[in-house]
Short mmCIF file of C-alpha atoms in Angstrom, two decimals:
data_model
loop_
_atom_site.label_atom_id
_atom_site.label_comp_id
_atom_site.label_asym_id
_atom_site.label_seq_id
_atom_site.Cartn_x
_atom_site.Cartn_y
_atom_site.Cartn_z
CA UNK A 1073 55.05 125.18 86.83
CA UNK A 1074 58.32 127.05 87.08
CA UNK A 1075 57.06 129.69 84.69
CA UNK A 1076 53.84 130.08 86.53
CA UNK A 1077 55.65 130.45 89.84
CA UNK A 1078 57.87 133.10 88.33
CA UNK A 1079 54.94 135.09 86.98
CA UNK A 1080 53.29 134.84 90.34
CA UNK A 1081 56.42 136.16 92.02
CA UNK A 1082 56.71 138.99 89.56
CA UNK A 1083 53.09 140.00 90.07
CA UNK A 1084 53.58 139.80 93.84
CA UNK A 1085 56.61 142.06 93.45
CA UNK A 1086 54.76 144.52 91.47
CA UNK A 1087 51.77 144.46 93.77
CA UNK A 1088 54.09 144.93 96.86
CA UNK A 1089 55.76 147.94 95.08
CA UNK A 1090 52.39 149.56 94.56
CA UNK A 1091 51.98 149.68 98.34
CA UNK A 1092 55.49 151.00 98.96
CA UNK A 1093 56.22 153.18 95.96
CA UNK A 1094 52.84 154.04 94.43
CA UNK A 1095 50.83 152.78 91.50
CA UNK A 1096 52.51 154.89 88.84
CA UNK A 1097 56.08 153.84 89.53
CA UNK A 1098 55.31 150.12 89.79
CA UNK A 1099 53.22 150.17 86.60
CA UNK A 1100 55.93 152.07 84.68
CA UNK A 1101 58.65 149.56 85.79
CA UNK A 1102 56.48 146.49 84.69
CA UNK A 1103 55.56 148.06 81.38
CA UNK A 1104 59.13 149.04 80.75
CA UNK A 1105 60.07 145.44 81.18
CA UNK A 1106 57.41 144.26 78.75
CA UNK A 1107 58.08 146.71 75.92
CA UNK A 1108 61.72 145.99 75.21
CA UNK A 1109 61.99 144.51 71.69
CA UNK A 1110 64.81 142.46 70.26
CA UNK A 1111 65.86 141.41 66.77
CA UNK A 1112 68.98 139.85 65.20
CA UNK A 1113 71.18 142.18 63.19
CA UNK A 1114 74.28 141.49 61.15
CA UNK A 1115 76.98 138.95 61.55
CA UNK A 1116 80.60 140.36 61.40
CA UNK A 1117 84.18 139.12 61.60
CA UNK A 1118 83.49 135.54 60.82
CA UNK A 1119 86.53 133.36 61.10
CA UNK A 1120 86.61 129.70 60.24
CA UNK A 1121 89.68 127.60 61.32
CA UNK A 1122 91.55 130.97 61.60
CA UNK A 1123 90.49 132.18 58.14
CA UNK A 1124 88.44 135.36 57.72
CA UNK A 1125 85.71 134.27 55.20
CA UNK A 1126 84.13 137.70 54.89
CA UNK A 1127 85.33 138.08 51.29
CA UNK A 1128 84.11 134.66 50.04
CA UNK A 1129 80.85 133.82 48.41
CA UNK A 1130 81.36 130.09 47.62
CA UNK A 1131 83.95 127.38 48.43
CA UNK A 1132 85.67 128.14 45.09
CA UNK A 1133 86.55 131.55 46.29
CA UNK A 1134 89.14 130.33 48.75
CA UNK A 1135 92.76 130.27 47.79
CA UNK A 1136 94.60 127.00 47.46
CA UNK A 1137 96.40 127.66 50.73
CA UNK A 1138 93.11 128.59 52.66
CA UNK A 1139 91.20 125.62 51.15
CA UNK A 1140 94.01 123.20 52.23
CA UNK A 1141 93.94 124.69 55.69
CA UNK A 1142 90.22 124.31 55.99
CA UNK A 1143 90.37 120.70 54.79
CA UNK A 1144 93.07 119.95 57.28
CA UNK A 1145 91.13 121.47 60.10
CA UNK A 1146 88.05 119.30 59.22
CA UNK A 1147 90.10 116.23 58.89
CA UNK A 1148 91.44 116.83 62.43
CA UNK A 1149 87.87 116.71 63.68
CA UNK A 1150 87.96 120.34 64.67
CA UNK A 1151 86.34 123.27 62.81
CA UNK A 1152 86.56 126.29 65.15
CA UNK A 1153 84.46 129.30 64.17
CA UNK A 1154 84.17 132.67 65.77
CA UNK A 1155 82.06 135.70 64.85
CA UNK A 1156 80.20 138.66 66.25
CA UNK A 1157 76.36 138.45 66.28
CA UNK A 1158 74.82 141.90 66.59
CA UNK A 1159 71.59 141.79 68.56
CA UNK A 1160 69.33 144.93 68.12
CA UNK A 1161 67.36 146.10 71.07
CA UNK A 1162 64.62 148.78 70.92
CA UNK A 1163 63.00 150.62 73.78
CA UNK A 1164 59.75 152.18 72.44
CA UNK A 1165 59.13 154.12 75.59
CA UNK A 1166 59.82 157.37 73.81
CA UNK A 1167 57.05 159.46 75.38
CA UNK A 1168 54.60 159.11 72.44
CA UNK A 1169 51.35 157.27 72.42
CA UNK A 1170 50.80 157.81 76.09
CA UNK A 1171 53.99 156.19 77.22
CA UNK A 1172 56.56 157.68 79.57
CA UNK A 1173 59.95 158.33 78.16
CA UNK A 1174 62.23 156.04 80.13
CA UNK A 1175 65.52 154.36 79.60
CA UNK A 1176 65.88 150.64 80.33
CA UNK A 1177 69.14 149.07 81.69
CA UNK A 1178 69.62 145.49 80.37
CA UNK A 1179 71.48 143.77 83.26
CA UNK A 1180 71.66 140.27 81.70
CA UNK A 1181 70.71 138.50 78.47
CA UNK A 1182 71.21 134.77 78.98
CA UNK A 1183 71.14 133.27 75.53
CA UNK A 1184 71.28 129.87 73.69
CA UNK A 1185 72.47 129.94 70.12
CA UNK A 1186 70.70 127.98 67.47
CA UNK A 1187 72.09 127.42 64.00
CA UNK A 1188 69.72 125.82 61.50
CA UNK A 1189 67.43 125.16 64.45
CA UNK A 1190 70.16 123.09 66.15
CA UNK A 1191 71.13 124.19 69.66
CA UNK A 1192 74.79 124.85 70.02
CA UNK A 1193 76.42 127.01 72.73
CA UNK A 1194 75.08 129.29 75.42
CA UNK A 1195 76.30 132.39 77.32
CA UNK A 1196 75.47 135.85 78.55
CA UNK A 1197 76.42 139.49 77.99
CA UNK A 1198 79.36 140.67 80.03
CA UNK A 1199 78.24 144.08 80.95
CA UNK A 1200 74.99 146.09 81.55
CA UNK A 1201 73.70 148.02 78.58
CA UNK A 1202 71.50 151.03 78.62
CA UNK A 1203 68.72 151.23 76.00
CA UNK A 1204 67.44 154.74 75.75
CA UNK A 1205 63.75 155.34 75.36
CA UNK A 1206 64.08 157.02 72.02
CA UNK A 1207 62.60 154.27 69.84
CA UNK A 1208 65.94 153.73 68.04
CA UNK A 1209 67.98 150.65 67.87
CA UNK A 1210 70.75 149.82 70.33
CA UNK A 1211 73.37 147.38 69.09
CA UNK A 1212 74.53 144.61 71.42
CA UNK A 1213 77.51 142.84 69.87
CA UNK A 1214 78.00 139.32 71.15
CA UNK A 1215 81.25 137.42 70.36
CA UNK A 1216 80.49 133.65 69.56
CA UNK A 1217 83.04 130.92 69.58
CA UNK A 1218 82.13 127.23 68.80
CA UNK A 1219 83.42 124.23 67.09
CA UNK A 1220 81.17 123.60 64.08
CA UNK A 1221 82.49 120.05 63.63
CA UNK A 1222 81.12 119.13 67.08
CA UNK A 1223 77.62 120.13 66.17
CA UNK A 1224 77.45 119.51 62.33
CA UNK A 1225 80.04 116.77 61.59
CA UNK A 1226 77.38 114.37 60.13
CA UNK A 1227 76.63 116.88 57.49
CA UNK A 1228 80.04 116.83 55.93
CA UNK A 1229 82.71 119.19 54.98
CA UNK A 1230 80.93 121.20 52.20
CA UNK A 1231 77.74 121.67 54.17
CA UNK A 1232 79.59 123.14 57.17
CA UNK A 1233 81.57 125.57 54.99
CA UNK A 1234 78.45 126.53 53.13
CA UNK A 1235 76.75 127.27 56.52
CA UNK A 1236 79.70 129.38 57.52
CA UNK A 1237 79.52 131.20 54.24
CA UNK A 1238 75.77 131.85 54.57
CA UNK A 1239 76.40 133.45 58.04
CA UNK A 1240 79.66 135.30 57.47
CA UNK A 1241 80.44 135.32 53.82
CA UNK A 1242 79.95 138.29 51.26
CA UNK A 1243 76.17 137.77 51.30
CA UNK A 1244 76.05 136.45 54.88
CA UNK A 1245 73.12 137.25 57.22
CA UNK A 1246 71.68 136.07 60.48
CA UNK A 1247 68.77 134.34 58.71
CA UNK A 1248 69.84 130.90 59.83
CA UNK A 1249 70.46 131.95 63.39
CA UNK A 1250 68.02 132.05 66.32
CA UNK A 1251 68.72 133.09 69.98
CA UNK A 1252 66.55 132.02 72.74
CA UNK A 1253 67.19 134.54 75.41
CA UNK A 1254 66.05 135.51 79.01
CA UNK A 1255 66.52 139.34 79.52
CA UNK A 1256 66.89 140.77 82.99
CA UNK A 1257 66.12 144.45 83.27
CA UNK A 1258 67.11 146.75 86.10
CA UNK A 1259 64.24 148.68 87.65
CA UNK A 1260 63.73 150.80 90.87
CA UNK A 1261 62.46 147.48 92.28
CA UNK A 1262 65.72 145.76 91.54
CA UNK A 1263 66.50 143.41 88.61
CA UNK A 1264 63.51 141.72 87.07
CA UNK A 1265 63.94 138.74 84.85
CA UNK A 1266 61.47 137.89 82.01
CA UNK A 1267 59.24 134.95 83.14
CA UNK A 1268 60.21 132.94 80.01
CA UNK A 1269 62.60 132.77 77.15
CA UNK A 1270 62.19 135.13 74.13
CA UNK A 1271 63.00 133.78 70.70
CA UNK A 1272 65.05 136.42 68.76
CA UNK A 1273 65.14 136.24 65.02
CA UNK A 1274 66.20 138.47 62.03
CA UNK A 1275 62.75 138.97 60.60
CA UNK A 1276 61.05 141.29 63.18
CA UNK A 1277 61.47 142.86 66.54
CA UNK A 1278 59.87 140.73 69.21
CA UNK A 1279 59.06 141.45 72.82
CA UNK A 1280 57.66 139.37 75.78
#
């Protein structure tokens, strides 16, 4: 019901703007909101219990000192991790195919982070980001900090370390990550929020 009400309000806002600002401007604002596309990019600067794991492929790649530090952190029931997840945004309003070349300003991107389909932390971007209408990717770096022990303690030490390596090790990727996000885009009507969450993955660009 909440989603339906939001959609109704969005349609009402667009309809009202047609009366005040003209059909073309309102239509462009609404379509600009719909066309933004998002995809997960790379994972950078992964740190686990204060150790940069970017050069490791397997658990055996850690030095004796780093391995002892990781075991000690897990034994203390805390396994803090931090990394930068790069979200890629694309604005296909580049003036081709009958579209109008327009930039979009992303005011907000409220997100929920899922690792191996398990919901963990949530947050938002700290600043507005302009996404030019050139059809190219705009990188949105989001710094993540969470305690992996809190969410994955039942899986054991090796499983958590292997998850971290799969994300931020030598061959790391965002394949085991999903973001469920609600973008808010600035328009001449004011900020407009998507009527529902968008699931952002690494396989393809997705839009509302």
